[in-house]
């Protein structure tokens, strides 16, 4: 299947740090369809050869095993082209159309790796130039909007130019193999589904923790914050995959219909419940991995009085028959004690304990990063003296070891899916808008709250109030067990 893949923002960080290395891995693995061309467009004046040289220099920063040899890069670079393009100039889109016509590809993928405020302008110009025929797919990188109104405006413009099945709203978390295994775990096995309900599960915790600070993203992050950056998209998508009903088929719309039902079933927030069930924090100076780090307010280009949150923990419920009364705890933050993304399913204790000692409830831990796998925590007898207390044991599955030869990175998977037209791992507009609709009361409440975020030390697990949020229900975060 011949294809043309165009990166708008071809000299930006996202393109050279994530997208081009992911495409190279697909090329190296022999998964990139034949007859393809990759075009980077940006404002800089460069020839194809100059851009390839520029890209080769950037590839030196790719982690070792994923770095191409000179011979590999030369073969990959033969697919890569460059054009100067001013995104505000209609004639430049017409020239792009002429370039694409020279290849007559069966599929054209237009990837907007630009600032989101350019999305509407680019889509309108693409429509005016006629670059929206059925073979064209548009990939929209997150964040898609800053709030519900801006997300709806972007979607209105996208829908005025492209059909819904041509729009690929990307959330790179959905491309992670471990996230794809959520579907396989639930709907490819009979073991857990009978237990996947309120009668067996006490609570579910989703943690997306980072030990890094904001780094060079200071100005962007200060205008975004942890709620928009991680909860509205990544964490909510994980929640929907954990809580959704079994779809009738593995078809994209069947899956996304069920995810949308979960989002619509989430307990809505009011000003009162935001104060009770949402904790926001901002890191202060501390130590991470034994190294002293500065406060968020001392990071580069951060306003001295910034009230942007770098940490969020919240409690919610899915109000339906399967999950009624089961708390879902979502947590994300920067400069936390570890880089750790995981989903913890805490089962209820046995109804009538017959063994001595403290009885620990079973737990299923779905590890997303840095490891990728499953842990099932059980209790077992050591086989010693009569009447001994049970001891905790765990079954541990490391997907990276189990499937070492077939692992595909998140962006590699999503780029290949966009080329192939597979929408399963992309977000539909009504899903995305419903997620914004759910988080907006939190943003509104914070806007009226002069107290600002709670401070927490870098290298900790966030403000103490986050622990109190869970303890109020008689539970604890996974690391506190």
Short mmCIF file of C-alpha atoms in Angstrom, two decimals:
data_model
loop_
_atom_site.label_atom_id
_atom_site.label_comp_id
_atom_site.label_asym_id
_atom_site.label_seq_id
_atom_site.Cartn_x
_atom_site.Cartn_y
_atom_site.Cartn_z
CA UNK A 1 0.00 0.00 0.00
CA UNK A 2 1.66 3.21 -1.14
CA UNK A 3 1.41 6.16 1.24
CA UNK A 4 2.53 9.74 1.78
CA UNK A 5 3.01 10.82 5.39
CA UNK A 6 3.32 14.59 5.94
CA UNK A 7 4.53 16.07 9.24
CA UNK A 8 3.42 19.67 9.79
CA UNK A 9 5.97 20.98 12.27
CA UNK A 10 8.73 18.95 10.65
CA UNK A 11 11.54 20.61 12.63
CA UNK A 12 9.72 20.54 15.98
CA UNK A 13 10.65 18.50 19.04
CA UNK A 14 7.79 16.04 18.66
CA UNK A 15 8.76 15.18 15.09
CA UNK A 16 12.44 14.50 15.67
CA UNK A 17 12.23 13.13 19.23
CA UNK A 18 9.24 10.80 18.79
CA UNK A 19 7.75 10.53 15.32
CA UNK A 20 10.78 10.09 13.08
CA UNK A 21 12.46 7.57 15.46
CA UNK A 22 9.16 5.64 15.62
CA UNK A 23 8.95 5.57 11.83
CA UNK A 24 12.54 4.40 11.64
CA UNK A 25 11.72 1.51 14.00
CA UNK A 26 8.79 0.53 11.77
CA UNK A 27 11.18 0.69 8.79
CA UNK A 28 13.79 -1.37 10.63
CA UNK A 29 11.20 -3.98 11.60
CA UNK A 30 9.97 -4.25 8.02
CA UNK A 31 6.48 -3.07 9.02
CA UNK A 32 6.42 0.18 7.06
CA UNK A 33 4.41 -0.44 3.87
CA UNK A 34 6.37 -0.24 0.64
CA UNK A 35 6.06 2.66 -1.77
CA UNK A 36 5.99 5.25 0.98
CA UNK A 37 7.25 8.83 1.19
CA UNK A 38 7.76 10.89 4.36
CA UNK A 39 7.54 14.67 4.00
CA UNK A 40 8.48 17.17 6.70
CA UNK A 41 7.21 20.72 6.27
CA UNK A 42 8.28 23.77 8.29
CA UNK A 43 9.15 27.46 7.86
CA UNK A 44 12.92 26.91 7.57
CA UNK A 45 14.56 27.04 4.15
CA UNK A 46 16.19 23.64 3.56
CA UNK A 47 16.77 21.15 0.78
CA UNK A 48 16.01 17.45 1.14
CA UNK A 49 19.69 16.73 1.70
CA UNK A 50 20.10 19.45 4.29
CA UNK A 51 17.05 18.21 6.22
CA UNK A 52 18.36 14.64 6.14
CA UNK A 53 21.68 15.84 7.57
CA UNK A 54 19.81 17.81 10.24
CA UNK A 55 17.73 14.74 11.11
CA UNK A 56 20.80 12.49 11.26
CA UNK A 57 22.32 14.81 13.87
CA UNK A 58 19.13 14.62 15.95
CA UNK A 59 19.08 10.83 15.68
CA UNK A 60 22.35 10.76 17.63
CA UNK A 61 20.25 11.62 20.71
CA UNK A 62 18.04 8.55 20.28
CA UNK A 63 18.65 5.88 22.93
CA UNK A 64 21.34 3.39 21.95
CA UNK A 65 19.54 0.25 20.71
CA UNK A 66 17.07 2.36 18.71
CA UNK A 67 19.75 4.47 17.04
CA UNK A 68 20.29 3.65 13.35
CA UNK A 69 23.65 2.72 11.92
CA UNK A 70 24.91 4.96 9.11
CA UNK A 71 23.83 2.37 6.54
CA UNK A 72 20.36 2.00 8.08
CA UNK A 73 19.89 5.76 8.22
CA UNK A 74 20.86 6.18 4.57
CA UNK A 75 18.23 3.66 3.50
CA UNK A 76 15.58 5.25 5.73
CA UNK A 77 16.53 8.81 4.71
CA UNK A 78 15.86 7.96 1.07
CA UNK A 79 12.15 8.02 2.03
CA UNK A 80 12.41 11.43 3.74
CA UNK A 81 11.77 14.74 1.95
CA UNK A 82 11.40 18.35 3.02
CA UNK A 83 9.47 21.41 1.86
CA UNK A 84 9.42 24.91 3.21
CA UNK A 85 5.86 25.91 4.09
CA UNK A 86 4.26 28.95 5.70
CA UNK A 87 1.07 27.58 7.22
CA UNK A 88 -0.72 30.90 6.80
CA UNK A 89 -0.19 31.05 3.01
CA UNK A 90 -2.89 29.38 0.83
CA UNK A 91 -0.53 29.01 -2.14
CA UNK A 92 1.81 26.85 -0.05
CA UNK A 93 -1.00 24.32 0.44
CA UNK A 94 -1.55 24.25 -3.31
CA UNK A 95 2.16 23.52 -3.80
CA UNK A 96 1.88 20.72 -1.23
CA UNK A 97 -1.05 19.33 -3.21
CA UNK A 98 1.05 19.40 -6.38
CA UNK A 99 3.89 17.56 -4.61
CA UNK A 100 1.50 14.90 -3.31
CA UNK A 101 0.07 14.45 -6.82
CA UNK A 102 3.51 13.41 -8.08
CA UNK A 103 3.37 10.28 -5.93
CA UNK A 104 -0.27 9.27 -6.46
CA UNK A 105 -0.24 7.44 -3.12
CA UNK A 106 -3.21 5.32 -2.12
CA UNK A 107 -3.20 6.90 1.35
CA UNK A 108 -2.18 10.38 2.49
CA UNK A 109 -1.65 10.94 6.23
CA UNK A 110 -1.37 14.55 7.37
CA UNK A 111 0.07 14.69 10.90
CA UNK A 112 -0.37 18.01 12.76
CA UNK A 113 2.69 18.00 15.03
CA UNK A 114 2.25 21.72 15.65
CA UNK A 115 0.92 23.90 18.42
CA UNK A 116 -2.83 23.16 18.84
CA UNK A 117 -3.75 26.81 18.19
CA UNK A 118 -2.78 26.19 14.54
CA UNK A 119 -5.09 23.19 14.07
CA UNK A 120 -8.14 25.14 12.88
CA UNK A 121 -6.11 27.30 10.48
CA UNK A 122 -4.36 24.28 8.96
CA UNK A 123 -7.61 22.31 8.56
CA UNK A 124 -9.39 25.25 6.92
CA UNK A 125 -6.49 25.72 4.50
CA UNK A 126 -6.39 22.00 3.70
CA UNK A 127 -10.10 22.12 2.89
CA UNK A 128 -9.70 25.20 0.71
CA UNK A 129 -6.89 23.48 -1.22
CA UNK A 130 -8.94 20.31 -1.71
CA UNK A 131 -6.60 18.23 0.44
CA UNK A 132 -9.46 16.37 2.07
CA UNK A 133 -10.47 13.69 -0.44
CA UNK A 134 -11.33 10.20 0.87
CA UNK A 135 -7.75 8.92 0.75
CA UNK A 136 -6.62 11.66 3.21
CA UNK A 137 -6.37 11.12 6.98
CA UNK A 138 -5.67 13.89 9.46
CA UNK A 139 -3.83 13.11 12.72
CA UNK A 140 -4.35 15.58 15.56
CA UNK A 141 -1.83 15.54 18.39
CA UNK A 142 -2.93 16.30 21.94
CA UNK A 143 -3.74 18.55 23.72
CA UNK A 144 -6.84 19.08 21.60
CA UNK A 145 -8.10 22.32 23.03
CA UNK A 146 -7.66 24.08 26.36
CA UNK A 147 -11.24 23.58 27.55
CA UNK A 148 -14.58 22.31 26.28
CA UNK A 149 -15.31 25.38 24.12
CA UNK A 150 -11.94 25.32 22.35
CA UNK A 151 -12.15 21.54 21.82
CA UNK A 152 -15.61 21.92 20.32
CA UNK A 153 -14.37 24.70 18.04
CA UNK A 154 -11.49 22.54 16.77
CA UNK A 155 -13.87 19.63 16.21
CA UNK A 156 -16.35 21.85 14.35
CA UNK A 157 -13.63 22.97 11.95
CA UNK A 158 -12.28 19.42 11.54
CA UNK A 159 -15.80 18.12 10.80
CA UNK A 160 -16.38 20.89 8.26
CA UNK A 161 -13.40 19.63 6.26
CA UNK A 162 -13.04 15.91 7.05
CA UNK A 163 -15.39 13.06 7.84
CA UNK A 164 -15.17 11.60 11.35
CA UNK A 165 -13.54 8.42 10.02
CA UNK A 166 -10.75 10.57 8.50
CA UNK A 167 -9.89 12.22 11.85
CA UNK A 168 -7.34 10.42 14.04
CA UNK A 169 -7.14 12.12 17.47
CA UNK A 170 -4.02 10.65 18.98
CA UNK A 171 -3.38 9.79 22.62
CA UNK A 172 0.00 8.06 22.64
CA UNK A 173 -0.83 6.19 25.87
CA UNK A 174 -3.34 4.14 23.88
CA UNK A 175 -0.49 2.88 21.68
CA UNK A 176 1.46 1.37 24.59
CA UNK A 177 1.47 -2.44 24.44
CA UNK A 178 0.51 -2.60 28.11
CA UNK A 179 -2.58 -0.47 27.49
CA UNK A 180 -3.59 -2.65 24.55
CA UNK A 181 -3.29 -5.58 26.96
CA UNK A 182 -6.08 -4.08 29.06
CA UNK A 183 -8.45 -5.11 26.28
CA UNK A 184 -6.82 -8.53 25.92
CA UNK A 185 -6.84 -9.09 29.68
CA UNK A 186 -10.53 -8.31 30.02
CA UNK A 187 -12.06 -9.57 26.80
CA UNK A 188 -9.64 -12.26 25.65
CA UNK A 189 -9.72 -14.25 28.89
CA UNK A 190 -12.58 -15.75 30.90
CA UNK A 191 -10.69 -15.57 34.21
CA UNK A 192 -11.35 -11.99 35.33
CA UNK A 193 -14.65 -10.96 33.74
CA UNK A 194 -16.90 -12.66 36.37
CA UNK A 195 -14.95 -10.77 39.08
CA UNK A 196 -14.86 -7.43 37.23
CA UNK A 197 -17.67 -5.76 39.18
CA UNK A 198 -18.68 -4.11 42.43
CA UNK A 199 -19.31 -7.41 44.27
CA UNK A 200 -15.61 -8.40 43.98
CA UNK A 201 -13.67 -5.13 43.61
CA UNK A 202 -13.18 -2.68 46.48
CA UNK A 203 -11.48 0.15 44.57
CA UNK A 204 -9.37 0.91 41.52
CA UNK A 205 -6.34 3.21 41.46
CA UNK A 206 -4.75 4.75 38.38
CA UNK A 207 -1.35 6.38 38.92
CA UNK A 208 0.65 8.25 36.26
CA UNK A 209 3.69 9.48 38.17
CA UNK A 210 6.79 11.20 36.84
CA UNK A 211 10.04 11.91 38.68
CA UNK A 212 11.02 14.60 36.17
CA UNK A 213 10.11 18.27 36.48
CA UNK A 214 8.82 20.49 33.70
CA UNK A 215 12.27 20.85 32.11
CA UNK A 216 12.24 23.03 29.00
CA UNK A 217 8.43 22.85 28.74
CA UNK A 218 7.92 25.53 31.39
CA UNK A 219 5.85 28.07 29.41
CA UNK A 220 3.66 25.36 27.83
CA UNK A 221 3.17 23.49 31.07
CA UNK A 222 2.35 26.60 33.09
CA UNK A 223 -0.52 27.32 30.73
CA UNK A 224 -1.71 23.72 30.86
CA UNK A 225 -1.21 22.03 34.23
CA UNK A 226 -1.49 18.41 35.31
CA UNK A 227 -5.28 18.15 35.00
CA UNK A 228 -5.29 19.08 31.31
CA UNK A 229 -1.96 17.45 30.52
CA UNK A 230 -2.62 14.00 32.01
CA UNK A 231 -6.04 13.51 33.62
CA UNK A 232 -8.37 14.80 30.89
CA UNK A 233 -6.84 12.49 28.29
CA UNK A 234 -4.48 9.71 29.45
CA UNK A 235 -5.98 8.88 32.85
CA UNK A 236 -9.59 9.06 31.66
CA UNK A 237 -8.84 6.86 28.65
CA UNK A 238 -7.34 4.25 30.98
CA UNK A 239 -10.38 4.51 33.25
CA UNK A 240 -12.74 3.88 30.33
CA UNK A 241 -10.82 0.80 29.26
CA UNK A 242 -10.90 -0.60 32.79
CA UNK A 243 -14.59 0.17 33.38
CA UNK A 244 -16.21 -0.31 29.94
CA UNK A 245 -18.72 -3.03 29.17
CA UNK A 246 -17.67 -5.76 26.70
CA UNK A 247 -18.04 -4.38 23.15
CA UNK A 248 -19.98 -6.50 20.67
CA UNK A 249 -16.98 -6.64 18.31
CA UNK A 250 -13.37 -5.46 18.10
CA UNK A 251 -14.54 -2.72 15.74
CA UNK A 252 -13.42 0.86 16.46
CA UNK A 253 -16.88 2.33 16.90
CA UNK A 254 -18.11 -0.58 19.06
CA UNK A 255 -15.18 0.01 21.41
CA UNK A 256 -15.54 3.78 21.43
CA UNK A 257 -19.31 3.56 22.04
CA UNK A 258 -18.63 1.64 25.26
CA UNK A 259 -15.89 4.04 26.35
CA UNK A 260 -18.26 6.97 25.82
CA UNK A 261 -20.87 5.30 28.05
CA UNK A 262 -18.31 5.20 30.87
CA UNK A 263 -17.46 8.88 30.46
CA UNK A 264 -21.16 9.75 30.56
CA UNK A 265 -21.57 7.63 33.71
CA UNK A 266 -18.82 9.36 35.69
CA UNK A 267 -20.11 11.09 38.79
CA UNK A 268 -20.25 14.81 37.93
CA UNK A 269 -18.39 17.37 40.02
CA UNK A 270 -19.82 20.42 41.77
CA UNK A 271 -17.93 23.19 43.57
CA UNK A 272 -18.53 21.34 46.86
CA UNK A 273 -17.35 17.94 45.64
CA UNK A 274 -14.27 19.46 43.99
CA UNK A 275 -13.25 20.83 47.39
CA UNK A 276 -13.82 17.41 48.96
CA UNK A 277 -12.73 14.93 46.28
CA UNK A 278 -9.94 16.68 44.32
CA UNK A 279 -6.45 17.50 45.60
CA UNK A 280 -4.12 19.73 43.59
CA UNK A 281 -0.48 20.33 44.43
CA UNK A 282 2.66 22.08 43.26
CA UNK A 283 6.17 20.79 43.94
CA UNK A 284 8.69 22.60 46.07
CA UNK A 285 12.43 22.02 46.29
CA UNK A 286 13.48 18.55 47.34
CA UNK A 287 15.54 15.55 46.27
CA UNK A 288 14.83 13.00 43.55
CA UNK A 289 17.11 9.94 43.25
CA UNK A 290 19.43 11.55 45.78
CA UNK A 291 19.87 14.75 43.76
CA UNK A 292 18.64 18.15 44.90
CA UNK A 293 16.04 19.71 42.59
CA UNK A 294 14.47 23.15 42.56
CA UNK A 295 10.92 24.21 43.21
CA UNK A 296 8.44 24.52 40.34
CA UNK A 297 8.43 28.29 40.87
CA UNK A 298 12.22 28.32 40.34
CA UNK A 299 12.07 26.43 37.04
CA UNK A 300 12.90 28.38 33.89
CA UNK A 301 10.26 30.83 32.63
CA UNK A 302 7.72 30.05 35.37
CA UNK A 303 5.93 33.14 36.80
CA UNK A 304 6.83 33.78 40.44
CA UNK A 305 3.19 33.65 41.59
CA UNK A 306 2.06 30.75 39.38
CA UNK A 307 -0.81 28.66 40.72
CA UNK A 308 -0.51 25.96 38.06
CA UNK A 309 -0.90 22.50 39.53
CA UNK A 310 1.85 19.89 38.99
CA UNK A 311 -0.09 17.22 40.91
CA UNK A 312 -3.72 16.06 40.93
CA UNK A 313 -5.40 13.29 42.89
CA UNK A 314 -9.13 12.76 42.70
CA UNK A 315 -11.90 10.38 43.65
CA UNK A 316 -14.76 9.53 41.32
CA UNK A 317 -17.33 6.81 40.70
CA UNK A 318 -18.85 5.18 37.63
CA UNK A 319 -22.57 5.37 38.24
CA UNK A 320 -23.91 2.18 36.69
CA UNK A 321 -24.91 -1.31 37.84
CA UNK A 322 -21.46 -2.84 37.39
CA UNK A 323 -19.54 -0.21 39.39
CA UNK A 324 -22.03 1.49 41.74
CA UNK A 325 -20.27 2.51 44.95
CA UNK A 326 -16.74 1.50 43.82
CA UNK A 327 -14.31 4.44 44.19
CA UNK A 328 -11.90 5.14 41.33
CA UNK A 329 -8.82 7.10 42.39
CA UNK A 330 -6.82 8.94 39.72
CA UNK A 331 -3.42 10.46 40.48
CA UNK A 332 -0.73 12.16 38.43
CA UNK A 333 2.17 14.45 39.19
CA UNK A 334 5.65 15.67 38.42
CA UNK A 335 8.72 15.38 40.68
CA UNK A 336 7.21 12.43 42.51
CA UNK A 337 9.15 9.66 44.23
CA UNK A 338 9.37 7.47 41.12
CA UNK A 339 8.46 7.22 37.47
CA UNK A 340 5.59 4.83 37.77
CA UNK A 341 2.46 4.33 35.69
CA UNK A 342 0.17 1.57 36.87
CA UNK A 343 -3.41 0.52 37.46
CA UNK A 344 -4.13 -1.27 40.74
CA UNK A 345 -7.33 -3.30 41.06
CA UNK A 346 -7.93 -3.93 44.77
CA UNK A 347 -10.28 -6.86 45.38
CA UNK A 348 -12.51 -7.19 48.40
CA UNK A 349 -11.28 -9.33 51.32
CA UNK A 350 -12.65 -12.83 51.82
CA UNK A 351 -16.10 -12.67 53.44
CA UNK A 352 -15.17 -14.98 56.32
CA UNK A 353 -11.45 -15.35 57.21
CA UNK A 354 -10.51 -18.76 58.68
CA UNK A 355 -6.72 -18.34 58.82
CA UNK A 356 -4.88 -16.52 61.63
CA UNK A 357 -3.13 -13.19 61.17
CA UNK A 358 -4.03 -10.16 59.14
CA UNK A 359 -5.75 -11.11 55.92
CA UNK A 360 -4.61 -9.04 52.94
CA UNK A 361 -6.99 -8.66 50.04
CA UNK A 362 -5.88 -9.75 46.58
CA UNK A 363 -4.55 -7.16 44.15
CA UNK A 364 -4.05 -7.07 40.40
CA UNK A 365 -1.37 -4.58 39.32
CA UNK A 366 -1.27 -3.65 35.64
CA UNK A 367 2.13 -2.05 35.08
CA UNK A 368 2.40 0.47 32.24
CA UNK A 369 5.87 2.00 32.79
CA UNK A 370 8.78 1.70 33.29
CA UNK A 371 8.00 -2.03 33.40
CA UNK A 372 5.28 -3.48 31.23
CA UNK A 373 3.41 -6.40 32.74
CA UNK A 374 1.01 -7.85 35.30
CA UNK A 375 1.34 -8.74 38.96
CA UNK A 376 -1.31 -10.77 40.80
CA UNK A 377 -0.91 -10.59 44.57
CA UNK A 378 -2.29 -13.60 46.45
CA UNK A 379 -1.96 -15.32 49.84
CA UNK A 380 -0.51 -18.80 50.30
CA UNK A 381 0.58 -21.17 53.07
CA UNK A 382 4.31 -21.76 53.43
CA UNK A 383 3.64 -25.35 54.45
CA UNK A 384 5.25 -25.06 57.89
CA UNK A 385 3.53 -25.47 61.24
CA UNK A 386 -0.18 -26.07 61.71
CA UNK A 387 -2.20 -22.88 62.06
CA UNK A 388 0.43 -20.64 60.47
CA UNK A 389 -0.55 -17.27 59.05
CA UNK A 390 -0.76 -16.99 55.28
CA UNK A 391 2.08 -15.23 53.49
CA UNK A 392 1.80 -12.87 50.51
CA UNK A 393 3.01 -14.21 47.15
CA UNK A 394 2.79 -12.77 43.67
CA UNK A 395 2.54 -14.01 40.12
CA UNK A 396 4.59 -11.70 37.93
CA UNK A 397 4.39 -11.52 34.13
CA UNK A 398 6.90 -9.30 32.32
CA UNK A 399 5.56 -8.65 28.81
CA UNK A 400 8.90 -7.30 27.60
CA UNK A 401 10.50 -10.68 28.34
CA UNK A 402 7.53 -12.80 27.29
CA UNK A 403 7.18 -11.05 23.92
CA UNK A 404 10.68 -9.65 23.48
CA UNK A 405 10.79 -10.16 19.71
CA UNK A 406 7.46 -8.55 18.88
CA UNK A 407 7.21 -5.37 20.97
CA UNK A 408 6.18 -2.21 19.17
CA UNK A 409 6.47 1.30 20.64
CA UNK A 410 3.42 3.50 21.15
CA UNK A 411 4.06 5.99 18.36
CA UNK A 412 5.22 3.25 15.99
CA UNK A 413 1.96 1.38 16.51
CA UNK A 414 -0.20 4.50 16.15
CA UNK A 415 1.58 5.71 13.01
CA UNK A 416 1.16 2.31 11.38
CA UNK A 417 -2.51 2.28 12.40
CA UNK A 418 -3.04 5.75 10.91
CA UNK A 419 -1.47 4.63 7.62
CA UNK A 420 -3.64 1.50 7.61
CA UNK A 421 -6.79 3.42 8.62
CA UNK A 422 -7.35 1.53 11.91
CA UNK A 423 -9.23 3.80 14.35
CA UNK A 424 -9.43 1.46 17.38
CA UNK A 425 -6.70 3.25 19.35
CA UNK A 426 -7.74 6.80 18.47
CA UNK A 427 -10.23 9.02 20.27
CA UNK A 428 -13.56 9.99 18.75
CA UNK A 429 -14.75 13.60 19.01
CA UNK A 430 -17.69 12.85 21.31
CA UNK A 431 -15.39 10.95 23.70
CA UNK A 432 -12.96 13.81 23.80
CA UNK A 433 -15.63 16.45 24.35
CA UNK A 434 -17.29 14.41 27.11
CA UNK A 435 -13.93 14.16 28.91
CA UNK A 436 -13.62 17.96 28.77
CA UNK A 437 -17.23 18.31 29.96
CA UNK A 438 -16.38 16.19 33.02
CA UNK A 439 -13.20 18.07 34.04
CA UNK A 440 -14.55 21.58 33.43
CA UNK A 441 -16.26 21.94 36.83
CA UNK A 442 -12.86 21.26 38.42
CA UNK A 443 -11.24 24.02 36.36
CA UNK A 444 -14.13 26.38 37.18
CA UNK A 445 -13.86 25.68 40.91
CA UNK A 446 -10.11 26.22 40.91
CA UNK A 447 -10.55 29.51 39.09
CA UNK A 448 -12.67 30.79 41.98
CA UNK A 449 -10.48 29.29 44.70
CA UNK A 450 -7.86 31.73 45.92
CA UNK A 451 -6.11 29.09 48.01
CA UNK A 452 -4.13 27.66 45.11
CA UNK A 453 -2.35 24.28 44.99
CA UNK A 454 -0.99 22.57 48.09
CA UNK A 455 2.82 22.42 48.31
CA UNK A 456 4.63 19.07 48.31
CA UNK A 457 8.32 18.23 48.43
CA UNK A 458 9.94 16.99 45.24
CA UNK A 459 10.70 13.29 45.69
CA UNK A 460 7.56 12.61 47.73
CA UNK A 461 4.24 11.12 46.62
CA UNK A 462 2.45 14.46 46.67
CA UNK A 463 0.57 16.44 49.31
CA UNK A 464 -0.53 14.54 52.45
CA UNK A 465 -4.13 15.41 51.51
CA UNK A 466 -3.87 12.89 48.65
CA UNK A 467 -3.34 10.09 51.18
CA UNK A 468 -6.18 11.43 53.32
CA UNK A 469 -8.47 11.37 50.25
CA UNK A 470 -8.07 7.59 49.98
CA UNK A 471 -7.88 6.93 53.72
CA UNK A 472 -11.30 8.55 54.14
CA UNK A 473 -12.78 5.44 52.46
CA UNK A 474 -10.62 3.10 54.54
CA UNK A 475 -8.08 2.46 51.75
CA UNK A 476 -4.49 3.45 50.94
CA UNK A 477 -2.41 4.10 47.83
CA UNK A 478 -0.45 1.06 46.63
CA UNK A 479 2.94 2.26 47.93
CA UNK A 480 1.47 2.84 51.40
CA UNK A 481 0.48 -0.81 51.98
#
